[in-house]
XYZ file of C-alpha atoms in Angstrom:
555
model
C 53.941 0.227 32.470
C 51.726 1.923 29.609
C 49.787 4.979 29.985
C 47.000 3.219 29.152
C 47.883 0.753 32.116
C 48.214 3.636 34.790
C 45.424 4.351 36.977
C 44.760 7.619 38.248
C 44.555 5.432 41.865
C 48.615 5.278 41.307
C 48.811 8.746 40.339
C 47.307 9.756 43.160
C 49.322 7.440 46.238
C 52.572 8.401 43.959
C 52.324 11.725 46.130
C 52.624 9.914 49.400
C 55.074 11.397 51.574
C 56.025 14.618 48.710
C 55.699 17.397 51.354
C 56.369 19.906 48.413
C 53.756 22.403 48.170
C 50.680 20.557 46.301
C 47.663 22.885 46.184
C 46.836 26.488 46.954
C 43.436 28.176 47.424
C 43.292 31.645 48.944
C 45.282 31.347 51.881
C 45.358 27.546 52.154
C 48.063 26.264 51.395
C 48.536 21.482 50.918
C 51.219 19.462 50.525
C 51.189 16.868 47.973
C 51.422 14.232 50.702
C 48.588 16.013 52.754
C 46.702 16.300 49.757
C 47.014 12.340 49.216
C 46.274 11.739 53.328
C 43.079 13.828 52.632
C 41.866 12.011 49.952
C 42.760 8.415 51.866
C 40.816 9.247 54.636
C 37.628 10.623 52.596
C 38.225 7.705 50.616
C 38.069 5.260 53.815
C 34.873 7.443 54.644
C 32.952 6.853 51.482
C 33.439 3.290 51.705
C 31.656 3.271 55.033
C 28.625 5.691 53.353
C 28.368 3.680 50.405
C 25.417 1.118 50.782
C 26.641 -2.281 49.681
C 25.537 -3.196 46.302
C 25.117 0.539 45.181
C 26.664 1.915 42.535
C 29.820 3.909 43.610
C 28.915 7.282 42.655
C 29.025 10.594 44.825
C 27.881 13.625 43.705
C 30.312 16.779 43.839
C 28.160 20.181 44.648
C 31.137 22.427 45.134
C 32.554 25.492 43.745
C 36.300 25.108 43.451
C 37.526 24.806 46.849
C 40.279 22.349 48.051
C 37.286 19.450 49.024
C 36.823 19.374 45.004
C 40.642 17.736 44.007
C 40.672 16.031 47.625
C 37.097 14.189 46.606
C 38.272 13.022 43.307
C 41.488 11.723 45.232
C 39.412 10.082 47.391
C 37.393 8.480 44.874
C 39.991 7.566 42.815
C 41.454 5.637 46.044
C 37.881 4.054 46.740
C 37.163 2.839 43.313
C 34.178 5.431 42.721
C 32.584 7.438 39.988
C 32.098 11.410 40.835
C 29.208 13.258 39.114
C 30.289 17.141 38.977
C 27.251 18.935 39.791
C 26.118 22.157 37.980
C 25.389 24.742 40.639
C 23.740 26.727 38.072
C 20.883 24.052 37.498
C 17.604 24.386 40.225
C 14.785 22.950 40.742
C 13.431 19.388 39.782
C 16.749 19.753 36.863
C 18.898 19.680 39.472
C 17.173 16.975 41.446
C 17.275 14.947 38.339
C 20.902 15.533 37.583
C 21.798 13.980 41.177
C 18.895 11.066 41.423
C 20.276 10.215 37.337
C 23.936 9.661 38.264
C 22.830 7.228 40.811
C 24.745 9.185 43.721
C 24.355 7.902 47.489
C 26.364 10.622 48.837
C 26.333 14.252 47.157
C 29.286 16.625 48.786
C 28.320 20.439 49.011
C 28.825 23.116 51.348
C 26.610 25.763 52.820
C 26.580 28.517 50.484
C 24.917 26.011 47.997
C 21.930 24.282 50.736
C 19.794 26.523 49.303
C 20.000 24.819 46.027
C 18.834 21.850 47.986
C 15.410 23.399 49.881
C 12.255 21.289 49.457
C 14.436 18.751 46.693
C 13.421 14.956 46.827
C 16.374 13.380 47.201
C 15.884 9.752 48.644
C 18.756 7.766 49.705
C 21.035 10.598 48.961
C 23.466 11.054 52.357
C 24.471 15.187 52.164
C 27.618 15.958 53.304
C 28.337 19.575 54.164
C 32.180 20.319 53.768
C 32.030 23.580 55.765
C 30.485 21.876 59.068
C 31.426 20.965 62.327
C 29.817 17.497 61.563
C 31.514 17.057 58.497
C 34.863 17.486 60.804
C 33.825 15.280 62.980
C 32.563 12.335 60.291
C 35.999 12.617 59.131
C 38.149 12.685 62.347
C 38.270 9.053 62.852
C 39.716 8.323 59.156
C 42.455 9.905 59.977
C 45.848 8.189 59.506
C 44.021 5.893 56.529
C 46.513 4.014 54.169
C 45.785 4.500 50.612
C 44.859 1.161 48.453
C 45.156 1.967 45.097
C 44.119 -1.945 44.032
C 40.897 -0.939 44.721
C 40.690 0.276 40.948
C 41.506 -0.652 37.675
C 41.872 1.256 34.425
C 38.163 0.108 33.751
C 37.143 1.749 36.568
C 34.615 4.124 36.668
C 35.975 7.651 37.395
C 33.721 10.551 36.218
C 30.400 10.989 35.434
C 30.656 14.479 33.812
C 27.520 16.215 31.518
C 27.702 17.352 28.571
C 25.399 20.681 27.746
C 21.619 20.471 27.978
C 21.033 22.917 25.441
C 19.140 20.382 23.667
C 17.676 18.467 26.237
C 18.331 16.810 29.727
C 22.533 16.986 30.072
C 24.108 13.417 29.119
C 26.359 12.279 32.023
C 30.044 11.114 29.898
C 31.725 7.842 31.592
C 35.175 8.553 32.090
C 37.484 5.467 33.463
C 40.483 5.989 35.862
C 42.588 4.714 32.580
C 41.094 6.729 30.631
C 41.426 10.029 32.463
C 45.153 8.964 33.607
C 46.039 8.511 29.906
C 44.791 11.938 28.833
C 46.571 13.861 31.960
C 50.058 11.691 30.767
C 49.550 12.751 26.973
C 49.147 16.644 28.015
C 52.127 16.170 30.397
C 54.120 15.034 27.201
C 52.578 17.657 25.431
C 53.729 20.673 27.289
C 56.522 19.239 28.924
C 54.803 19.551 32.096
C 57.075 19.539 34.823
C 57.177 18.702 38.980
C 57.755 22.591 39.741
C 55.089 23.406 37.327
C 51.637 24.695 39.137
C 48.126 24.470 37.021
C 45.735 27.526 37.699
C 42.530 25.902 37.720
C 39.856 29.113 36.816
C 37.371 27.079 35.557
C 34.472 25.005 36.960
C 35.592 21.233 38.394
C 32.561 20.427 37.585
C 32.916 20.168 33.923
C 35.477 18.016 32.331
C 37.141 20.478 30.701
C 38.927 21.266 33.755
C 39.359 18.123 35.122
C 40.937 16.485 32.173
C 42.971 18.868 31.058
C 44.076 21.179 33.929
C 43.648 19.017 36.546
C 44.878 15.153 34.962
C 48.001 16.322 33.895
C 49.383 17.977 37.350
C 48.371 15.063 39.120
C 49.985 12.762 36.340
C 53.365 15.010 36.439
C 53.189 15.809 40.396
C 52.296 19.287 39.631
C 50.767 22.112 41.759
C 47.426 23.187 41.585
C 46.278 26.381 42.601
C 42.388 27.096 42.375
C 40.089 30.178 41.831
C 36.802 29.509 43.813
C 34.931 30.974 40.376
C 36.394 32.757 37.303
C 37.419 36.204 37.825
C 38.353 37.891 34.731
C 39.964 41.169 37.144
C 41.710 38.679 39.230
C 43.090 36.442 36.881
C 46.576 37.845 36.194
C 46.893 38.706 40.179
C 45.985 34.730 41.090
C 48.721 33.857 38.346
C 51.489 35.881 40.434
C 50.814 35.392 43.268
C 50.594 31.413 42.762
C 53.328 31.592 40.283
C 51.339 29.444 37.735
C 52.457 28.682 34.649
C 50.153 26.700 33.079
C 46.104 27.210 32.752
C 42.748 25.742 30.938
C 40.178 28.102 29.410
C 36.894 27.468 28.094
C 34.647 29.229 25.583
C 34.646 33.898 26.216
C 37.413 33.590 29.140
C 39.817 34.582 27.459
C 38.008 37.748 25.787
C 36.979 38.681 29.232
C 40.518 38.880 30.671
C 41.480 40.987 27.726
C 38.846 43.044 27.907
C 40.259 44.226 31.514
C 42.607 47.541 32.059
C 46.013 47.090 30.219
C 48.860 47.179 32.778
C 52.561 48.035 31.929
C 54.046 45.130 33.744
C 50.980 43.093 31.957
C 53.806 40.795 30.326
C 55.626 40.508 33.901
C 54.315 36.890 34.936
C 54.990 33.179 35.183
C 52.731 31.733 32.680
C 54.099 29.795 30.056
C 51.446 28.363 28.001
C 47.325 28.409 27.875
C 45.252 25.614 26.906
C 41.544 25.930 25.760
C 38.753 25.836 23.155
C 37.308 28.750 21.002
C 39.674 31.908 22.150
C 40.238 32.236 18.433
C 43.074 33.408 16.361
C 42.675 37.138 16.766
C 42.462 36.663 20.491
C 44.962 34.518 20.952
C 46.857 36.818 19.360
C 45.887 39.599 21.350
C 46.947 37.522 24.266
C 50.538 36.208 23.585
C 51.064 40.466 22.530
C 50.084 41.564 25.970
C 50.735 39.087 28.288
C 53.656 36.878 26.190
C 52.081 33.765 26.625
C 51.372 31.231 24.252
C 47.317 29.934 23.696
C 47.203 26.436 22.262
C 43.836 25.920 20.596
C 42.758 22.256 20.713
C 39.663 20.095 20.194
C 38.411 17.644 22.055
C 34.506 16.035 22.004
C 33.815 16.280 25.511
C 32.920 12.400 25.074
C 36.387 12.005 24.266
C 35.430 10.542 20.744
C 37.577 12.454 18.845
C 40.342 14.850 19.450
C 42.900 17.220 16.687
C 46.314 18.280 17.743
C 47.440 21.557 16.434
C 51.382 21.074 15.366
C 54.138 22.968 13.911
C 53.095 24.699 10.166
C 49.605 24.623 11.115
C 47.459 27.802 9.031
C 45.929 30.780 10.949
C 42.503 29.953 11.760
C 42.843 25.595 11.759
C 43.251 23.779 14.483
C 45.458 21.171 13.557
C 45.253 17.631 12.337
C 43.715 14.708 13.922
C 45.899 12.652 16.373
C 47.798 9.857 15.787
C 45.362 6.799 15.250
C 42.186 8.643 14.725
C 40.441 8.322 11.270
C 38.667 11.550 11.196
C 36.742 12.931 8.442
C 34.396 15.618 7.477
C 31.107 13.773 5.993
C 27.985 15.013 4.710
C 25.427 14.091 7.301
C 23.027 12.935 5.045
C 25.006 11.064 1.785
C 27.532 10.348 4.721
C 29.945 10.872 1.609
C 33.177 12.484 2.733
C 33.105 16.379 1.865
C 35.452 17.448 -1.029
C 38.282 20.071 0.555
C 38.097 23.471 1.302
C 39.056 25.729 -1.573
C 39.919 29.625 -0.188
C 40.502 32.412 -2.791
C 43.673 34.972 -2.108
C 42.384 36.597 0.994
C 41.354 33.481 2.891
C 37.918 33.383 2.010
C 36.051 29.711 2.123
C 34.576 29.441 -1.969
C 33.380 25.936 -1.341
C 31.453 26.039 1.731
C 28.208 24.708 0.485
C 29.858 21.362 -0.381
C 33.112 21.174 1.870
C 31.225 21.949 5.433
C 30.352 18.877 7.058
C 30.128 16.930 9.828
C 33.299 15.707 11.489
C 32.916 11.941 12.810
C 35.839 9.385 13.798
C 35.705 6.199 11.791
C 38.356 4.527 13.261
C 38.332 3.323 17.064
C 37.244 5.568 19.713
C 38.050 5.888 23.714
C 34.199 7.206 23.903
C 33.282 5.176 26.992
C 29.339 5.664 26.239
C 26.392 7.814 28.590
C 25.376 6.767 31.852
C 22.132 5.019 31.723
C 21.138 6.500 28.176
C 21.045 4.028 25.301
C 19.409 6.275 23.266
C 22.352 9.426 23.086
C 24.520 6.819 22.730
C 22.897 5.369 19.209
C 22.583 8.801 18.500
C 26.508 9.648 18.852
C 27.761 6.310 17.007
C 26.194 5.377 14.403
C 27.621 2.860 11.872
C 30.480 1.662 13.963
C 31.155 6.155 13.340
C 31.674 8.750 16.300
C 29.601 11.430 15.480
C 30.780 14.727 17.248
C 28.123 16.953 15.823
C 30.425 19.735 15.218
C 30.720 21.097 11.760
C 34.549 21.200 10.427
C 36.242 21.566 6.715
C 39.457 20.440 5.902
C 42.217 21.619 3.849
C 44.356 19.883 0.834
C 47.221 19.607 3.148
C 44.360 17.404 5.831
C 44.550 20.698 8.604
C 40.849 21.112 9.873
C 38.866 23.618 10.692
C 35.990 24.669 13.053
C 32.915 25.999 11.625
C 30.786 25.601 14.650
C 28.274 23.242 16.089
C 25.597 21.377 13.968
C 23.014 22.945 15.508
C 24.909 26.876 14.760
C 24.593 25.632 11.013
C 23.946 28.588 8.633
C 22.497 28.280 5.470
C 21.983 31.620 3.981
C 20.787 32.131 -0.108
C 21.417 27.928 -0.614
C 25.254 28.532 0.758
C 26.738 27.000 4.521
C 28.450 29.257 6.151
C 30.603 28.876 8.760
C 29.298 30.412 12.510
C 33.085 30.580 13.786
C 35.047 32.167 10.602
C 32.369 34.845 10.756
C 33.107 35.124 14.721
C 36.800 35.255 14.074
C 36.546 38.286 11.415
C 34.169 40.247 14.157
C 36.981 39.645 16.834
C 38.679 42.049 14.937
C 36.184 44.637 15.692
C 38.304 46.586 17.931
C 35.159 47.799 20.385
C 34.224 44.062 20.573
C 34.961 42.053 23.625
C 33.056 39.106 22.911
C 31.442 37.954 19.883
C 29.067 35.210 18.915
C 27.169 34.809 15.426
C 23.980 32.459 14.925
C 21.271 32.103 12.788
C 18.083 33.618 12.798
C 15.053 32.598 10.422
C 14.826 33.874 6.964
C 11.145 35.300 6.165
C 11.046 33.458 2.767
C 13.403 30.677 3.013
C 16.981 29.473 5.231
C 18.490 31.781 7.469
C 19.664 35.101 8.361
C 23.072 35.810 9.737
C 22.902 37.519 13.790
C 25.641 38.798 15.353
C 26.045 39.528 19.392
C 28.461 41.786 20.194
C 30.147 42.674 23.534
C 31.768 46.129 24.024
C 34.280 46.582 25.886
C 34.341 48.416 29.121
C 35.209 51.970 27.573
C 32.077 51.190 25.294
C 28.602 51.569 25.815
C 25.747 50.812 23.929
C 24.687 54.068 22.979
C 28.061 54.210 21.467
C 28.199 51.710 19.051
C 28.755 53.461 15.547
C 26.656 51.362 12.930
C 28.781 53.261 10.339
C 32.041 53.156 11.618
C 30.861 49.234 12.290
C 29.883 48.696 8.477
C 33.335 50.249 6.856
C 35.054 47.878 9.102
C 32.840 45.122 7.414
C 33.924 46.583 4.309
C 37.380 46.160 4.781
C 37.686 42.382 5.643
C 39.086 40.720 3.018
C 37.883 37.493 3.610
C 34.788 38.156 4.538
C 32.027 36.948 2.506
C 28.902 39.216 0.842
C 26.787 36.449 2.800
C 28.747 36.602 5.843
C 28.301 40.276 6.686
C 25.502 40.042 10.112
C 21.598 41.471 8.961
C 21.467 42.058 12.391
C 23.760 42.888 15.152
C 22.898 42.596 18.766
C 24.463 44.936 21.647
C 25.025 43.585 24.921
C 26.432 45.263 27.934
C 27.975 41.260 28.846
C 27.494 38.248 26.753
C 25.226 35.690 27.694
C 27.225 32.531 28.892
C 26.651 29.134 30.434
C 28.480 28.189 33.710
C 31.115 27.087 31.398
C 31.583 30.150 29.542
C 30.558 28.902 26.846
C 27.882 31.437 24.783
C 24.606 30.789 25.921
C 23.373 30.794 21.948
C 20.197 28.755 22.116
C 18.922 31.151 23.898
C 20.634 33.910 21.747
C 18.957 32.204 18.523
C 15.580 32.332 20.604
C 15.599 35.731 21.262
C 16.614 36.407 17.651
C 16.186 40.403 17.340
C 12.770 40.382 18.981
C 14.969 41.416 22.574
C 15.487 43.944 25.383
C 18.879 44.755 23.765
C 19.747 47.658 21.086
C 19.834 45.771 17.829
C 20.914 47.469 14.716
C 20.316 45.827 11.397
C 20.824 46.215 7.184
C 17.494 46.120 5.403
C 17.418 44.095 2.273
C 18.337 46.498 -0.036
C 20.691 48.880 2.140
C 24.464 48.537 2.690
C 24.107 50.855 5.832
C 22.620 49.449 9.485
C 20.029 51.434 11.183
C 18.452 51.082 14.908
C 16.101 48.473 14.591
C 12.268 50.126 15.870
C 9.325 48.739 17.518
C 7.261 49.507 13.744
C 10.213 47.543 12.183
C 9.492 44.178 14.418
C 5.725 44.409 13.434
C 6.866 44.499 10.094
C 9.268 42.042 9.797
C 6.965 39.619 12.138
C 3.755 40.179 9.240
C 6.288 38.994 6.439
C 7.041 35.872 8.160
C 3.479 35.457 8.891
C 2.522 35.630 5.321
C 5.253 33.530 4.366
C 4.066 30.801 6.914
C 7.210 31.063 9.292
C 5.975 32.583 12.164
C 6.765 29.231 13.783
C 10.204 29.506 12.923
C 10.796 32.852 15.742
C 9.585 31.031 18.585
C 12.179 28.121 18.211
């Protein structure tokens, strides 16, 4: 049978009766066959809770704890959807995030009821996994078969959201065949094997870590072991002690775990290979040189409209080519005319970024599944029988691509694009900098000015940045641009991330330099960066009034 074919269903009842070890949190320790019981009988359970007629979907409002992988066993088994909750939203957001997904049953546990207080939530049955009645609900599904015909590879699986940055989150369909094709493609990958065991750090309820951590174990009968939340000072102690050897990042995780205290035996450790988005080449560097373990860099739309595989004789700083099947290509949003390739001079430096940025889209067929309830996001993402992934990408002779950031990080700074994430890969090298994130920030006359945030690490402070020392390092990158170089540069004691860890930059680019931070910046005119003053904000604010862009700091 294909891997399209498979179900995750199958996947799932393939670990009936493996009594290896199958999942680890803290001290709890499930076999795979326990793991597949638990799921059966939750699975029997939701059936009963489910009011005929309804749509399938339960809402997961968990950190991750072992009821996370046993729910989306179970609902696998019962032929449901589940909607990963974002403890981080409140309020009427979160309300809506639950009430939009259509979910009759929402799974928590009592450190998040709170959440919950004085939320409308009709028809919604709340089940608290932490509870003597939630023991008790389940007791008589003990013993439940599993009946994987229950689902197809149309199925309904997840119901994950994409970032609300820009609006209400868009919940991503996600089919059983779907998510059990992806988990058997990174099992070919990285020759992910039965003795293997997936450290799952970051948040279930994202996709991220469902599709790519947790797919593939449960397509390869792998462990899991889980970290309730991401713990940058526990990360290399989880990793022994569970003796994983494969893990998922996201977005400034792995900065964080090297910004921690270097250890001799840092290198002493099971890990074989990392698997994430936006570590970047200096970190990932950084990484396999003090803990010896290889960071794949890959892209994915979290729609699952387009994805690029990096491969052997891939350049520093791409991140591959596009997978087999997948007409990708970098357009110009508005001529939709493919963009002519990137030209770089000796050093590495981008010559042609004005014309060769663009828009990446898929013009060929796509396994984007569509939104959930949301017609409109979905016209917006294809358009023209094209997947648009709004992310900004150039592409090489040779057909290797590039990330240049998100079209809403665009740059455009005296008529030229620049690229947000080349600039963020030169500042990595910044050897104070832990984290690193560069945006735009209005021009007072016309485009934009470049804004850099900047993390120190723990031996750093603040108040001992060095805006010289910081400037001659400017000077001496190569392939760094005379446009590139930040006008102003942000210090943060931690950078500003979403639950993901992914940078928190729309609220970064709101700030802009008008914040409680230090900010430093280069006057037009100067080579040198000076502390930015209270006089120099009044300033700068009158020239954008009399330029009629005083608008333009507020959005």
């Amino acid at each position: 049978m294909g891997p399209m074919r498979r179900t995750v269903a199958e996947l799932v009842q393939e670990r009936w009766g493996d009594h290896r070890p199958g999942l680890w949190c803290e001290d709890q320790i499930l076999s795979h066959h326990e793991v597949a019981a638990g799921a059966a009988a939750r699975a029997a359970l939701l059936a009963d809770l489910l009011p005929r007629g309804a749509d399938p979907h339960l809402g997961v409002l968990l950190d991750n704890t072992p009821e996370f992988p046993l729910w989306l066993s179970a609902a696998a088994l019962a032929g449901a959807a589940v909607a990963g909750v974002n403890p981080t939203r409140r309020g009427p957001e979160l309300a809506r995030d639950i009430l939009h997904t259509d979910c009759r049953v929402l799974v928590t546990e009592r450190a998040h009821l709170p959440l919950l207080d004085g939320l409308r939530l009709p028809g919604v049955r709340i089940l608290v996994t932490d509870s003597d009645a939630y023991a008790e609900l389940l007791e008589p599904y003990a013993g439940a078969k599993p009946d994987p015909a229950r689902a197809t590879p149309a199925t309904r699986m997840l119901l994950y959201f994409t970032s609300g940055s820009t609006g209400a989150p868009k919940a991503a369909i996600c089919s059983q065949g779907r998510l059990a094709a992806a988990g058997q493609s990174l099992v070919g990958q990285f020759g992910v094997r039965r003795d293997d065991v997936h450290y799952i750090c970051m948040p279930l309820f994202h996709g991220n870590a469902v599709i790519a951590d947790w797919a593939p174990a449960v397509a390869a009968g792998a462990g899991v072991a889980l970290r309730r939340r991401f713990s940058a000072s526990r990360f290399l102690d989880d990793v022994r002690a569970y003796g994983a050897t494969y893990f998922t990042y996201v977005g400034r995780a792995v900065q964080y775990i090297l910004a921690t205290d270097e250890r001799p035996d840092d290198r002493d450790n099971p890990l074989r290979v990392g698997f994430g988005t936006e570590a970047g080449a200096v970190d990932a560097a950084r990484f396999a040189e003090r803990f010896g373990v290889r960071l794949v860099e890959g892209y994915g739309s979290s729609e699952g409209g387009a994805a690029i595989q990096r491969s052997a004789g891939t350049p520093a700083g791409a991140i591959g080519r596009a997978t087999p099947g997948d007409d990708l290509a970098v357009v110009d949003a508005v001529t939709r005319r493919e963009c002519p390739p990137a030209d770089f001079d000796v050093d590495g430096r981008l010559l042609n970024g004005a014309v060769a940025i663009g828009e990446l889209v898929n013009r060929g067929r796509t396994p984007f599944e569509g939104y959930w309830r949301n017609e409109d996001a979905y016209g917006q993402r294809v358009r023209d029988g094209w997947y648009w992934t709004g992310d900004l990408f150039y592409r090489d002779r040779e057909g290797f691509l590039y990330f240049a950031g998100r079209t809403d990080d665009r740059l455009r700074v005296d008529s030229e694009n620049l690229a947000p994430a080349m600039i963020e890969n030169i500042l990595a090298r910044y050897e104070h900098a832990a984290a690193v994130a560069v945006y735009g920030v209005p021009d007072p006359v016309a485009g934009d000015q470049v804004m850099a945030t900047l993390a120190l690490r723990e031996t750093d402070t603040a108040g001992r940045f060095d805006p010289l020392a910081f400037a001659e390092f400017l000077l001496s990158q190569a392939d760094l641009g005379t446009k590139m170089a930040p006008r102003f540069v942000r210090i943060a004691e931690r950078m500003p991330v979403t639950a993901t860890n992914k940078v928190h930059r729309v609220g970064l680019r709101r700030e802009g330099f008008r914040c409680a931070d230090p900010v430093w910046w280069r006057p037009p005119g100067e080579s040198g960066y000076r502390r930015l003053t209270d006089a120099d904000v009044v300033a700068l604010t009158e020239e954008y009034a009399a330029h009629g862009r005083s608008e333009l700091l507020d959005r």
